[in-house]
Amino acid sequence: MTTVRPPIFDFDDAFFWEGAREHKLLIQRCGDCGILRHPPTPLCATCGSTNNQATESSGDGTILTWIISQHPTEPDAEPRIVILVQLDEGTRIVSNLIDVEPTHDQTLNDKRVVVCFVDYDGTILPQFRLAGSQP
Amino acid sequence: MNGTRAVIAGIGHTEFSQNSGRSTLQLAAEASRDAIRDAGFSPTEVDGTVTFSMDTNDELALIRTIGVPMLRFCARTRGGGGGASATVQLAAAAVESGQADAVLVYRAFNERSAHRFGQPVQANPDPAWNWASPFSLNTPAKVYSLTFQRYMYEFGLTNEDFGRYTVVARDWASTNPNAQFYERPITLEDHQDSRWIVEPILRKLDCCLESDGGVALLITSAKRAADHGADAVPILASSAIQLEGGHEMFAYYHEDLCEYPEGRVLGQQLYNRAGITADDIDVAMIYENFSPIVFLQLEAFGFCGRGEASDFIKDGHIGRGGSLPVNTNGGLLGEGYIHGMNNIVEGVRQLRGTSANQISGAEHVLVSAGRSGIILGR
Ligand SMILES: [Zn+2]
């Protein structure tokens, strides 16, 4: 059983975690100039607007880099594959790859992935699967 | 030399250990006392301090302990170890602008016996952890490995390549009596036998040596240092670089994951300000929380090309007799991890001619903390 440390969110990123509860991967979008940004910020660095909106990501992306997270002195803790995803919209997000054995003898760089949502004991996180794999 | 130029006039440090057995304030005070004495100053002449924003030793507690009657300049750096060399930048700026005459730089902690940075985060220290810790990215080793993996993938490296750095660092440490790994050199096989921290990227011997200890520097003008008879080392350049989209820990949002852009810009700044090039650097002290960060910095500072650090190290450039001796005290893997400050002490020693591993004729030393750096020179 994977235990997850819940996010401690505040004004600037509450929309993201609330979106996750509705199974939406949201990317912050400036309501005035339209630029996308992640991680979120309270003001647009391009135009100065505080009209912060969000757009729903397609959830499609590419793995830039990945590791297997397993604490060396807690061998019983569930290993998880941590990935950095380049979303097709252009922003990047750290997440996990699920439904793939956490082994080192594979190459996950540049593999296509698609978002899904997993409830970890009340904390709903955006996660990813390899594109084309069945849920 | 210009008499108003800032110099490092004094250095001081405690022993570096796994369990100091005393308070961090005592460590800070002992190192500070020794740095002031080393410069030939009295505590009553100190009128400024600089430390890390993370340091737990309050300025007022320290000055009461060591007998400094008044401060007219206090500053702290941003971030963590990346700001190690920024302490010198702030102190030098204060001295050269006349805001202070003699600035004490200090950093002390019980980072091994008390609060260990390497353990999983328990609460998010800053909101950026929301984009990491829920996904199990909860230790510095994992956080950094996520970028190192792409570097390994792109250039076809294995952990053995990183191990070659550790072997060199441990070789330097083996002949440095201040090093915790004094007289304990290792082979690449020893490195490969150490346990995985983040398989297949980092082993235990790729990680800095969590340590207890304190380091201090006394920074003043060249003229005042000369008046006090100090063996002063001029600060030829100092800079600290922060880039939009960067983050101390999560360097995931810069375009190119296989370079260290803060380091690249820092190198350009430092060389321009000192009026030298990478070729003029005789010794490089390079902050390494983990061995692969040395590779990224060697490339960022122009000592070798993109993706070439592994061959540069394999070819013997950074070890004894090499063209660019790196971390001649054993670095943070071999001497101890005092948040990078002990590397500044070694830089001063190389230019004074008092290093345990003295590089003869050293004239220019780069001390890099990745996003802050200084060039010291004669
Ligand atoms: Zn905007």
mmCIF file of C-alpha atoms in Angstrom, chain B residues 7-375:
data_model
loop_
_atom_site.group_PDB
_atom_site.id
_atom_site.type_symbol
_atom_site.label_atom_id
_atom_site.label_comp_id
_atom_site.label_asym_id
_atom_site.label_seq_id
_atom_site.Cartn_x
_atom_site.Cartn_y
_atom_site.Cartn_z
ATOM 1 C CA VAL B 7 40.314 40.348 1.118
ATOM 2 C CA ILE B 8 39.893 37.228 3.187
ATOM 3 C CA ALA B 9 42.209 38.094 6.055
ATOM 4 C CA GLY B 10 41.431 35.265 8.446
ATOM 5 C CA ILE B 11 40.132 31.703 8.457
ATOM 6 C CA GLY B 12 38.959 29.563 11.331
ATOM 7 C CA HIS B 13 37.239 26.249 11.796
ATOM 8 C CA THR B 14 36.491 23.564 14.325
ATOM 9 C CA GLU B 15 37.236 19.919 13.754
ATOM 10 C CA PHE B 16 34.828 18.252 11.312
ATOM 11 C CA SER B 17 33.115 15.274 12.927
ATOM 12 C CA GLN B 18 30.080 13.058 13.146
ATOM 13 C CA ASN B 19 29.259 14.208 16.663
ATOM 14 C CA SER B 20 30.695 17.479 17.949
ATOM 15 C CA GLY B 21 29.353 17.015 21.479
ATOM 16 C CA ARG B 22 28.696 20.734 21.899
ATOM 17 C CA SER B 23 26.242 23.426 20.864
ATOM 18 C CA THR B 24 26.200 24.957 17.398
ATOM 19 C CA LEU B 25 26.737 28.330 19.074
ATOM 20 C CA GLN B 26 29.969 27.029 20.563
ATOM 21 C CA LEU B 27 31.055 25.739 17.135
ATOM 22 C CA ALA B 28 30.280 29.132 15.567
ATOM 23 C CA ALA B 29 32.076 30.957 18.370
ATOM 24 C CA GLU B 30 35.218 28.813 18.257
ATOM 25 C CA ALA B 31 35.512 29.162 14.476
ATOM 26 C CA SER B 32 34.832 32.917 14.683
ATOM 27 C CA ARG B 33 37.374 33.459 17.444
ATOM 28 C CA ASP B 34 39.997 31.621 15.407
ATOM 29 C CA ALA B 35 39.251 33.511 12.173
ATOM 30 C CA ILE B 36 39.515 36.871 13.954
ATOM 31 C CA ARG B 37 42.801 35.862 15.610
ATOM 32 C CA ASP B 38 44.154 34.446 12.364
ATOM 33 C CA ALA B 39 43.637 37.866 10.761
ATOM 34 C CA GLY B 40 45.431 39.584 13.641
ATOM 35 C CA PHE B 41 42.254 41.418 14.627
ATOM 36 C CA SER B 42 40.521 41.896 17.954
ATOM 37 C CA PRO B 43 36.799 41.045 18.309
ATOM 38 C CA THR B 44 36.255 44.707 19.176
ATOM 39 C CA GLU B 45 37.199 45.612 15.591
ATOM 40 C CA VAL B 46 34.526 43.414 13.980
ATOM 41 C CA ASP B 47 31.541 45.495 12.878
ATOM 42 C CA GLY B 48 29.663 43.229 10.471
ATOM 43 C CA THR B 49 28.436 39.647 10.114
ATOM 44 C CA VAL B 50 27.194 37.435 7.305
ATOM 45 C CA THR B 51 25.795 33.943 7.623
ATOM 46 C CA PHE B 52 23.311 31.637 5.897
ATOM 47 C CA SER B 53 19.600 32.355 6.207
ATOM 48 C CA MET B 54 19.421 28.723 7.391
ATOM 49 C CA ASP B 55 21.956 29.214 10.189
ATOM 50 C CA THR B 56 20.431 28.824 13.656
ATOM 51 C CA ASN B 57 23.035 30.946 15.455
ATOM 52 C CA ASP B 58 21.635 34.395 16.065
ATOM 53 C CA GLU B 59 24.009 37.290 15.483
ATOM 54 C CA LEU B 60 23.384 38.797 18.913
ATOM 55 C CA ALA B 61 24.041 35.498 20.676
ATOM 56 C CA LEU B 62 27.281 35.127 18.751
ATOM 57 C CA ILE B 63 28.640 38.631 19.354
ATOM 58 C CA ARG B 64 27.877 38.360 23.068
ATOM 59 C CA THR B 65 29.767 35.061 23.105
ATOM 60 C CA ILE B 66 32.879 36.271 21.314
ATOM 61 C CA GLY B 67 33.034 39.861 22.570
ATOM 62 C CA VAL B 68 32.033 41.996 19.614
ATOM 63 C CA PRO B 69 30.559 45.189 21.107
ATOM 64 C CA MET B 70 28.667 46.535 18.081
ATOM 65 C CA LEU B 71 27.559 45.566 14.596
ATOM 66 C CA ARG B 72 26.620 48.012 11.886
ATOM 67 C CA PHE B 73 26.116 45.477 9.101
ATOM 68 C CA CYS B 74 24.263 42.118 9.241
ATOM 69 C CA ALA B 75 23.300 40.086 6.200
ATOM 70 C CA ARG B 76 22.246 36.534 5.375
ATOM 71 C CA THR B 77 22.322 34.600 2.119
ATOM 72 C CA ARG B 78 19.326 33.062 0.334
ATOM 73 C CA GLY B 79 18.878 29.326 -0.108
ATOM 74 C CA GLY B 80 21.148 26.605 1.220
ATOM 75 C CA GLY B 81 24.645 25.509 0.282
ATOM 76 C CA GLY B 82 24.285 27.166 -3.114
ATOM 77 C CA GLY B 83 24.781 30.420 -1.246
ATOM 78 C CA ALA B 84 28.068 29.448 0.419
ATOM 79 C CA SER B 85 30.201 31.747 -1.723
ATOM 80 C CA ALA B 86 27.533 34.467 -1.582
ATOM 81 C CA THR B 87 28.551 35.006 2.054
ATOM 82 C CA VAL B 88 31.859 36.331 0.742
ATOM 83 C CA GLN B 89 30.129 38.443 -1.897
ATOM 84 C CA LEU B 90 27.964 40.132 0.738
ATOM 85 C CA ALA B 91 30.881 40.700 3.089
ATOM 86 C CA ALA B 92 33.060 42.072 0.288
ATOM 87 C CA ALA B 93 30.264 44.391 -0.853
ATOM 88 C CA ALA B 94 29.938 45.731 2.680
ATOM 89 C CA VAL B 95 33.687 46.318 3.015
ATOM 90 C CA GLU B 96 34.157 47.877 -0.413
ATOM 91 C CA SER B 97 31.177 50.209 0.009
ATOM 92 C CA GLY B 98 32.272 51.322 3.459
ATOM 93 C CA GLN B 99 29.249 49.829 5.235
ATOM 94 C CA ALA B 100 31.573 47.837 7.471
ATOM 95 C CA ASP B 101 35.291 47.608 8.145
ATOM 96 C CA ALA B 102 35.652 43.995 9.265
ATOM 97 C CA VAL B 103 32.965 41.429 8.495
ATOM 98 C CA LEU B 104 32.815 38.065 10.201
ATOM 99 C CA VAL B 105 31.351 35.286 8.028
ATOM 100 C CA TYR B 106 30.239 32.202 9.960
ATOM 101 C CA ARG B 107 28.370 28.943 9.485
ATOM 102 C CA ALA B 108 28.024 26.224 12.102
ATOM 103 C CA PHE B 109 25.743 23.242 12.600
ATOM 104 C CA ASN B 110 25.393 19.763 14.005
ATOM 105 C CA GLU B 111 24.189 18.475 10.670
ATOM 106 C CA ARG B 112 25.055 14.857 11.469
ATOM 107 C CA SER B 113 24.299 14.465 15.157
ATOM 108 C CA ALA B 114 21.180 16.665 15.209
ATOM 109 C CA HIS B 115 19.086 17.782 12.199
ATOM 110 C CA ARG B 116 20.148 15.786 9.113
ATOM 111 C CA PHE B 117 19.320 17.355 5.745
ATOM 112 C CA GLY B 118 19.400 13.996 3.992
ATOM 113 C CA GLN B 119 16.349 12.563 5.755
ATOM 114 C CA PRO B 120 12.868 12.628 4.200
ATOM 115 C CA VAL B 121 11.064 15.944 4.591
ATOM 116 C CA GLN B 122 8.468 15.823 7.356
ATOM 117 C CA ALA B 123 6.649 19.034 6.530
ATOM 118 C CA ASN B 124 6.939 21.061 3.346
ATOM 119 C CA PRO B 125 9.676 23.603 4.090
ATOM 120 C CA ASP B 126 8.486 25.697 1.157
ATOM 121 C CA PRO B 127 5.448 25.503 -1.166
ATOM 122 C CA ALA B 128 7.618 24.126 -3.985
ATOM 123 C CA TRP B 129 7.665 20.787 -2.147
ATOM 124 C CA ASN B 130 3.972 20.374 -3.095
ATOM 125 C CA TRP B 131 5.232 19.552 -6.590
ATOM 126 C CA ALA B 132 7.558 16.867 -5.252
ATOM 127 C CA SER B 133 6.830 15.276 -1.883
ATOM 128 C CA PRO B 134 3.316 13.925 -2.632
ATOM 129 C CA PHE B 135 4.967 12.050 -5.517
ATOM 130 C CA SER B 136 7.584 10.516 -3.197
ATOM 131 C CA LEU B 137 10.329 12.947 -4.137
ATOM 132 C CA ASN B 138 11.153 13.637 -0.523
ATOM 133 C CA THR B 139 14.935 13.594 -0.021
ATOM 134 C CA PRO B 140 17.690 15.703 -1.577
ATOM 135 C CA ALA B 141 19.207 12.542 -3.089
ATOM 136 C CA LYS B 142 15.992 11.716 -4.958
ATOM 137 C CA VAL B 143 15.287 15.328 -5.884
ATOM 138 C CA TYR B 144 18.705 15.764 -7.500
ATOM 139 C CA SER B 145 18.745 12.289 -9.039
ATOM 140 C CA LEU B 146 15.739 13.175 -11.163
ATOM 141 C CA THR B 147 17.931 15.588 -13.129
ATOM 142 C CA PHE B 148 21.084 13.436 -12.968
ATOM 143 C CA GLN B 149 19.199 10.564 -14.638
ATOM 144 C CA ARG B 150 18.632 12.604 -17.788
ATOM 145 C CA TYR B 151 22.304 13.602 -17.828
ATOM 146 C CA MET B 152 23.335 9.929 -17.558
ATOM 147 C CA TYR B 153 20.856 8.926 -20.261
ATOM 148 C CA GLU B 154 21.924 11.636 -22.656
ATOM 149 C CA PHE B 155 25.662 10.985 -22.350
ATOM 150 C CA GLY B 156 25.591 7.244 -21.711
ATOM 151 C CA LEU B 157 27.065 7.374 -18.215
ATOM 152 C CA THR B 158 26.817 4.872 -15.392
ATOM 153 C CA ASN B 159 27.314 5.235 -11.656
ATOM 154 C CA GLU B 160 30.890 4.042 -12.169
ATOM 155 C CA ASP B 161 31.616 7.327 -13.948
ATOM 156 C CA PHE B 162 30.457 9.244 -10.876
ATOM 157 C CA GLY B 163 32.546 6.925 -8.724
ATOM 158 C CA ARG B 164 35.705 8.116 -10.443
ATOM 159 C CA TYR B 165 35.086 11.541 -8.933
ATOM 160 C CA THR B 166 34.670 10.066 -5.456
ATOM 161 C CA VAL B 167 37.922 8.115 -5.784
ATOM 162 C CA VAL B 168 39.769 11.370 -6.532
ATOM 163 C CA ALA B 169 38.081 13.221 -3.666
ATOM 164 C CA ARG B 170 38.942 10.443 -1.248
ATOM 165 C CA ASP B 171 42.521 10.453 -2.492
ATOM 166 C CA TRP B 172 42.862 14.164 -1.695
ATOM 167 C CA ALA B 173 41.174 13.604 1.681
ATOM 168 C CA SER B 174 43.539 10.762 2.531
ATOM 169 C CA THR B 175 46.455 13.194 2.901
ATOM 170 C CA ASN B 176 44.510 16.021 4.580
ATOM 171 C CA PRO B 177 44.624 15.669 8.392
ATOM 172 C CA ASN B 178 41.487 17.860 8.725
ATOM 173 C CA ALA B 179 39.482 15.447 6.589
ATOM 174 C CA GLN B 180 37.134 12.960 8.186
ATOM 175 C CA PHE B 181 38.433 10.457 5.637
ATOM 176 C CA TYR B 182 42.098 11.189 6.391
ATOM 177 C CA GLU B 183 44.233 8.134 5.524
ATOM 178 C CA ARG B 184 41.191 6.327 4.108
ATOM 179 C CA PRO B 185 41.489 6.333 0.313
ATOM 180 C CA ILE B 186 39.150 4.122 -1.708
ATOM 181 C CA THR B 187 39.227 2.256 -4.999
ATOM 182 C CA LEU B 188 36.522 2.292 -7.635
ATOM 183 C CA GLU B 189 35.609 -1.215 -6.416
ATOM 184 C CA ASP B 190 35.021 0.138 -2.904
ATOM 185 C CA HIS B 191 32.763 2.764 -4.426
ATOM 186 C CA GLN B 192 30.849 0.153 -6.376
ATOM 187 C CA ASP B 193 30.444 -1.932 -3.210
ATOM 188 C CA SER B 194 28.748 0.892 -1.296
ATOM 189 C CA ARG B 195 24.987 0.616 -1.015
ATOM 190 C CA TRP B 196 22.558 2.267 -3.350
ATOM 191 C CA ILE B 197 20.834 5.447 -2.248
ATOM 192 C CA VAL B 198 18.978 5.985 -5.546
ATOM 193 C CA GLU B 199 19.628 3.018 -7.834
ATOM 194 C CA PRO B 200 21.177 3.194 -10.421
ATOM 195 C CA ILE B 201 22.247 6.817 -9.985
ATOM 196 C CA LEU B 202 23.704 7.478 -6.535
ATOM 197 C CA ARG B 203 25.509 5.216 -4.099
ATOM 198 C CA LYS B 204 26.329 6.107 -0.516
ATOM 199 C CA LEU B 205 29.829 7.180 -1.538
ATOM 200 C CA ASP B 206 28.386 9.673 -4.033
ATOM 201 C CA CYS B 207 26.793 11.618 -1.183
ATOM 202 C CA CYS B 208 28.377 14.353 0.881
ATOM 203 C CA LEU B 209 29.529 13.534 4.348
ATOM 204 C CA GLU B 210 26.903 14.826 6.763
ATOM 205 C CA SER B 211 28.977 16.595 9.388
ATOM 206 C CA ASP B 212 29.119 18.642 12.560
ATOM 207 C CA GLY B 213 31.364 21.689 12.635
ATOM 208 C CA GLY B 214 31.846 25.391 12.183
ATOM 209 C CA VAL B 215 33.740 27.593 9.727
ATOM 210 C CA ALA B 216 34.405 31.331 9.857
ATOM 211 C CA LEU B 217 36.158 33.945 7.728
ATOM 212 C CA LEU B 218 37.224 37.488 8.495
ATOM 213 C CA ILE B 219 36.803 39.815 5.529
ATOM 214 C CA THR B 220 38.217 43.316 5.472
ATOM 215 C CA SER B 221 40.033 45.711 3.141
ATOM 216 C CA ALA B 222 43.519 44.992 1.814
ATOM 217 C CA LYS B 223 44.866 48.020 3.655
ATOM 218 C CA ARG B 224 43.399 47.077 7.034
ATOM 219 C CA ALA B 225 44.559 43.497 6.597
ATOM 220 C CA ALA B 226 48.094 44.707 5.870
ATOM 221 C CA ASP B 227 48.002 47.012 8.902
ATOM 222 C CA HIS B 228 47.188 43.973 11.041
ATOM 223 C CA GLY B 229 49.868 41.806 9.441
ATOM 224 C CA ALA B 230 47.333 39.332 8.055
ATOM 225 C CA ASP B 231 48.246 36.823 5.350
ATOM 226 C CA ALA B 232 45.359 38.104 3.256
ATOM 227 C CA VAL B 233 43.967 36.621 0.057
ATOM 228 C CA PRO B 234 42.294 39.054 -2.360
ATOM 229 C CA ILE B 235 38.758 38.425 -3.563
ATOM 230 C CA LEU B 236 39.141 39.074 -7.298
ATOM 231 C CA ALA B 237 35.506 38.436 -8.145
ATOM 232 C CA SER B 238 32.320 37.327 -6.456
ATOM 233 C CA SER B 239 28.847 36.721 -7.774
ATOM 234 C CA ALA B 240 25.623 34.893 -7.039
ATOM 235 C CA ILE B 241 23.236 33.967 -9.837
ATOM 236 C CA GLN B 242 19.526 33.248 -9.636
ATOM 237 C CA LEU B 243 17.595 32.608 -12.838
ATOM 238 C CA GLU B 244 13.894 32.812 -13.537
ATOM 239 C CA GLY B 245 12.514 29.303 -13.622
ATOM 240 C CA GLY B 246 15.319 28.037 -11.441
ATOM 241 C CA HIS B 247 15.013 26.456 -8.040
ATOM 242 C CA GLU B 248 17.572 25.523 -5.409
ATOM 243 C CA MET B 249 16.377 21.921 -5.328
ATOM 244 C CA PHE B 250 14.004 21.358 -8.228
ATOM 245 C CA ALA B 251 16.000 22.282 -11.337
ATOM 246 C CA TYR B 252 13.300 20.805 -13.550
ATOM 247 C CA TYR B 253 11.934 23.822 -15.360
ATOM 248 C CA HIS B 254 14.939 25.108 -17.282
ATOM 249 C CA GLU B 255 14.848 24.151 -20.938
ATOM 250 C CA ASP B 256 17.948 21.939 -20.888
ATOM 251 C CA LEU B 257 18.074 19.393 -18.065
ATOM 252 C CA CYS B 258 21.670 18.455 -18.910
ATOM 253 C CA GLU B 259 23.280 21.728 -18.015
ATOM 254 C CA TYR B 260 23.611 23.930 -14.940
ATOM 255 C CA PRO B 261 22.603 27.340 -16.307
ATOM 256 C CA GLU B 262 23.206 29.198 -13.028
ATOM 257 C CA GLY B 263 26.760 27.862 -13.052
ATOM 258 C CA ARG B 264 27.318 28.823 -16.686
ATOM 259 C CA VAL B 265 26.217 32.417 -16.092
ATOM 260 C CA LEU B 266 28.123 32.515 -12.808
ATOM 261 C CA GLY B 267 31.323 31.452 -14.550
ATOM 262 C CA GLN B 268 30.948 34.172 -17.179
ATOM 263 C CA GLN B 269 30.350 36.790 -14.466
ATOM 264 C CA LEU B 270 33.334 35.699 -12.413
ATOM 265 C CA TYR B 271 35.781 35.459 -15.312
ATOM 266 C CA ASN B 272 34.715 38.870 -16.625
ATOM 267 C CA ARG B 273 35.003 40.540 -13.248
ATOM 268 C CA ALA B 274 38.384 38.949 -12.502
ATOM 269 C CA GLY B 275 39.622 39.562 -16.048
ATOM 270 C CA ILE B 276 40.693 35.948 -16.527
ATOM 271 C CA THR B 277 39.439 32.810 -18.273
ATOM 272 C CA ALA B 278 38.855 29.216 -17.262
ATOM 273 C CA ASP B 279 42.403 28.430 -18.412
ATOM 274 C CA ASP B 280 43.779 30.705 -15.693
ATOM 275 C CA ILE B 281 42.184 28.751 -12.840
ATOM 276 C CA ASP B 282 44.812 26.668 -11.037
ATOM 277 C CA VAL B 283 42.584 24.998 -8.442
ATOM 278 C CA ALA B 284 38.804 24.612 -8.466
ATOM 279 C CA MET B 285 36.827 24.079 -5.299
ATOM 280 C CA ILE B 286 33.436 22.783 -6.398
ATOM 281 C CA TYR B 287 30.467 22.315 -4.050
ATOM 282 C CA GLU B 288 29.267 18.738 -4.213
ATOM 283 C CA ASN B 289 26.278 17.572 -2.250
ATOM 284 C CA PHE B 290 26.368 14.635 -4.710
ATOM 285 C CA SER B 291 29.183 13.633 -7.058
ATOM 286 C CA PRO B 292 27.323 14.268 -10.373
ATOM 287 C CA ILE B 293 26.989 17.973 -9.571
ATOM 288 C CA VAL B 294 30.766 18.235 -10.065
ATOM 289 C CA PHE B 295 30.312 17.002 -13.637
ATOM 290 C CA LEU B 296 27.671 19.629 -14.383
ATOM 291 C CA GLN B 297 29.813 22.384 -12.871
ATOM 292 C CA LEU B 298 33.016 21.371 -14.704
ATOM 293 C CA GLU B 299 31.030 21.816 -17.909
ATOM 294 C CA ALA B 300 29.235 24.989 -16.783
ATOM 295 C CA PHE B 301 32.512 26.723 -15.910
ATOM 296 C CA GLY B 302 34.065 25.843 -19.259
ATOM 297 C CA PHE B 303 36.744 23.462 -17.974
ATOM 298 C CA CYS B 304 35.456 20.946 -20.523
ATOM 299 C CA GLY B 305 32.646 20.765 -23.048
ATOM 300 C CA ARG B 306 29.073 19.609 -22.668
ATOM 301 C CA GLY B 307 28.968 15.924 -21.741
ATOM 302 C CA GLU B 308 32.757 15.738 -21.493
ATOM 303 C CA ALA B 309 33.215 15.846 -17.711
ATOM 304 C CA SER B 310 33.321 12.082 -17.420
ATOM 305 C CA ASP B 311 36.278 11.816 -19.817
ATOM 306 C CA PHE B 312 37.890 14.888 -18.236
ATOM 307 C CA ILE B 313 37.883 13.110 -14.867
ATOM 308 C CA LYS B 314 38.820 9.723 -16.352
ATOM 309 C CA ASP B 315 41.824 11.351 -18.024
ATOM 310 C CA GLY B 316 43.160 12.469 -14.655
ATOM 311 C CA HIS B 317 42.695 16.217 -14.949
ATOM 312 C CA ILE B 318 41.233 16.786 -11.478
ATOM 313 C CA GLY B 319 43.531 14.625 -9.365
ATOM 314 C CA ARG B 320 47.167 14.790 -8.271
ATOM 315 C CA GLY B 321 49.337 16.122 -11.063
ATOM 316 C CA GLY B 322 46.280 16.991 -13.138
ATOM 317 C CA SER B 323 45.735 20.175 -15.119
ATOM 318 C CA LEU B 324 42.909 21.330 -12.816
ATOM 319 C CA PRO B 325 43.131 19.937 -9.275
ATOM 320 C CA VAL B 326 39.582 19.897 -7.889
ATOM 321 C CA ASN B 327 38.601 19.877 -4.209
ATOM 322 C CA THR B 328 42.122 19.404 -2.903
ATOM 323 C CA ASN B 329 40.861 19.113 0.691
ATOM 324 C CA GLY B 330 38.757 16.094 -0.268
ATOM 325 C CA GLY B 331 35.690 18.253 -0.805
ATOM 326 C CA LEU B 332 32.380 17.775 0.910
ATOM 327 C CA LEU B 333 32.558 14.028 0.260
ATOM 328 C CA GLY B 334 36.002 13.594 1.766
ATOM 329 C CA GLU B 335 36.737 16.388 4.220
ATOM 330 C CA GLY B 336 33.280 17.174 5.548
ATOM 331 C CA TYR B 337 30.079 18.964 4.716
ATOM 332 C CA ILE B 338 30.067 22.354 6.405
ATOM 333 C CA HIS B 339 27.616 23.588 3.797
ATOM 334 C CA GLY B 340 30.470 24.419 1.394
ATOM 335 C CA MET B 341 32.261 26.859 3.702
ATOM 336 C CA ASN B 342 35.205 24.525 4.290
ATOM 337 C CA ASN B 343 35.915 24.710 0.547
ATOM 338 C CA ILE B 344 36.498 28.465 0.896
ATOM 339 C CA VAL B 345 38.997 27.781 3.677
ATOM 340 C CA GLU B 346 40.879 25.397 1.389
ATOM 341 C CA GLY B 347 40.872 28.007 -1.393
ATOM 342 C CA VAL B 348 42.522 30.480 0.978
ATOM 343 C CA ARG B 349 45.077 27.877 2.053
ATOM 344 C CA GLN B 350 46.019 27.089 -1.548
ATOM 345 C CA LEU B 351 46.850 30.764 -2.118
ATOM 346 C CA ARG B 352 48.673 31.117 1.189
ATOM 347 C CA GLY B 353 50.711 28.037 0.341
ATOM 348 C CA THR B 354 49.515 26.190 3.446
ATOM 349 C CA SER B 355 47.260 23.470 2.048
ATOM 350 C CA ALA B 356 47.885 19.885 3.114
ATOM 351 C CA ASN B 357 47.808 19.165 -0.615
ATOM 352 C CA GLN B 358 49.534 22.301 -1.827
ATOM 353 C CA ILE B 359 49.458 22.949 -5.575
ATOM 354 C CA SER B 360 52.700 24.756 -6.244
ATOM 355 C CA GLY B 361 52.367 28.135 -7.896
ATOM 356 C CA ALA B 362 48.603 28.358 -7.462
ATOM 357 C CA GLU B 363 47.578 31.910 -8.376
ATOM 358 C CA HIS B 364 43.856 31.686 -9.086
ATOM 359 C CA VAL B 365 41.334 29.577 -7.212
ATOM 360 C CA LEU B 366 37.667 29.268 -8.107
ATOM 361 C CA VAL B 367 35.403 28.450 -5.175
ATOM 362 C CA SER B 368 32.002 27.553 -6.571
ATOM 363 C CA ALA B 369 28.834 26.738 -4.712
ATOM 364 C CA GLY B 370 27.060 26.252 -8.050
ATOM 365 C CA ARG B 371 24.905 29.356 -7.941
ATOM 366 C CA SER B 372 27.367 31.526 -6.039
ATOM 367 C CA GLY B 373 31.100 31.716 -6.516
ATOM 368 C CA ILE B 374 34.302 33.613 -5.921
ATOM 369 C CA ILE B 375 37.664 33.822 -7.573
#
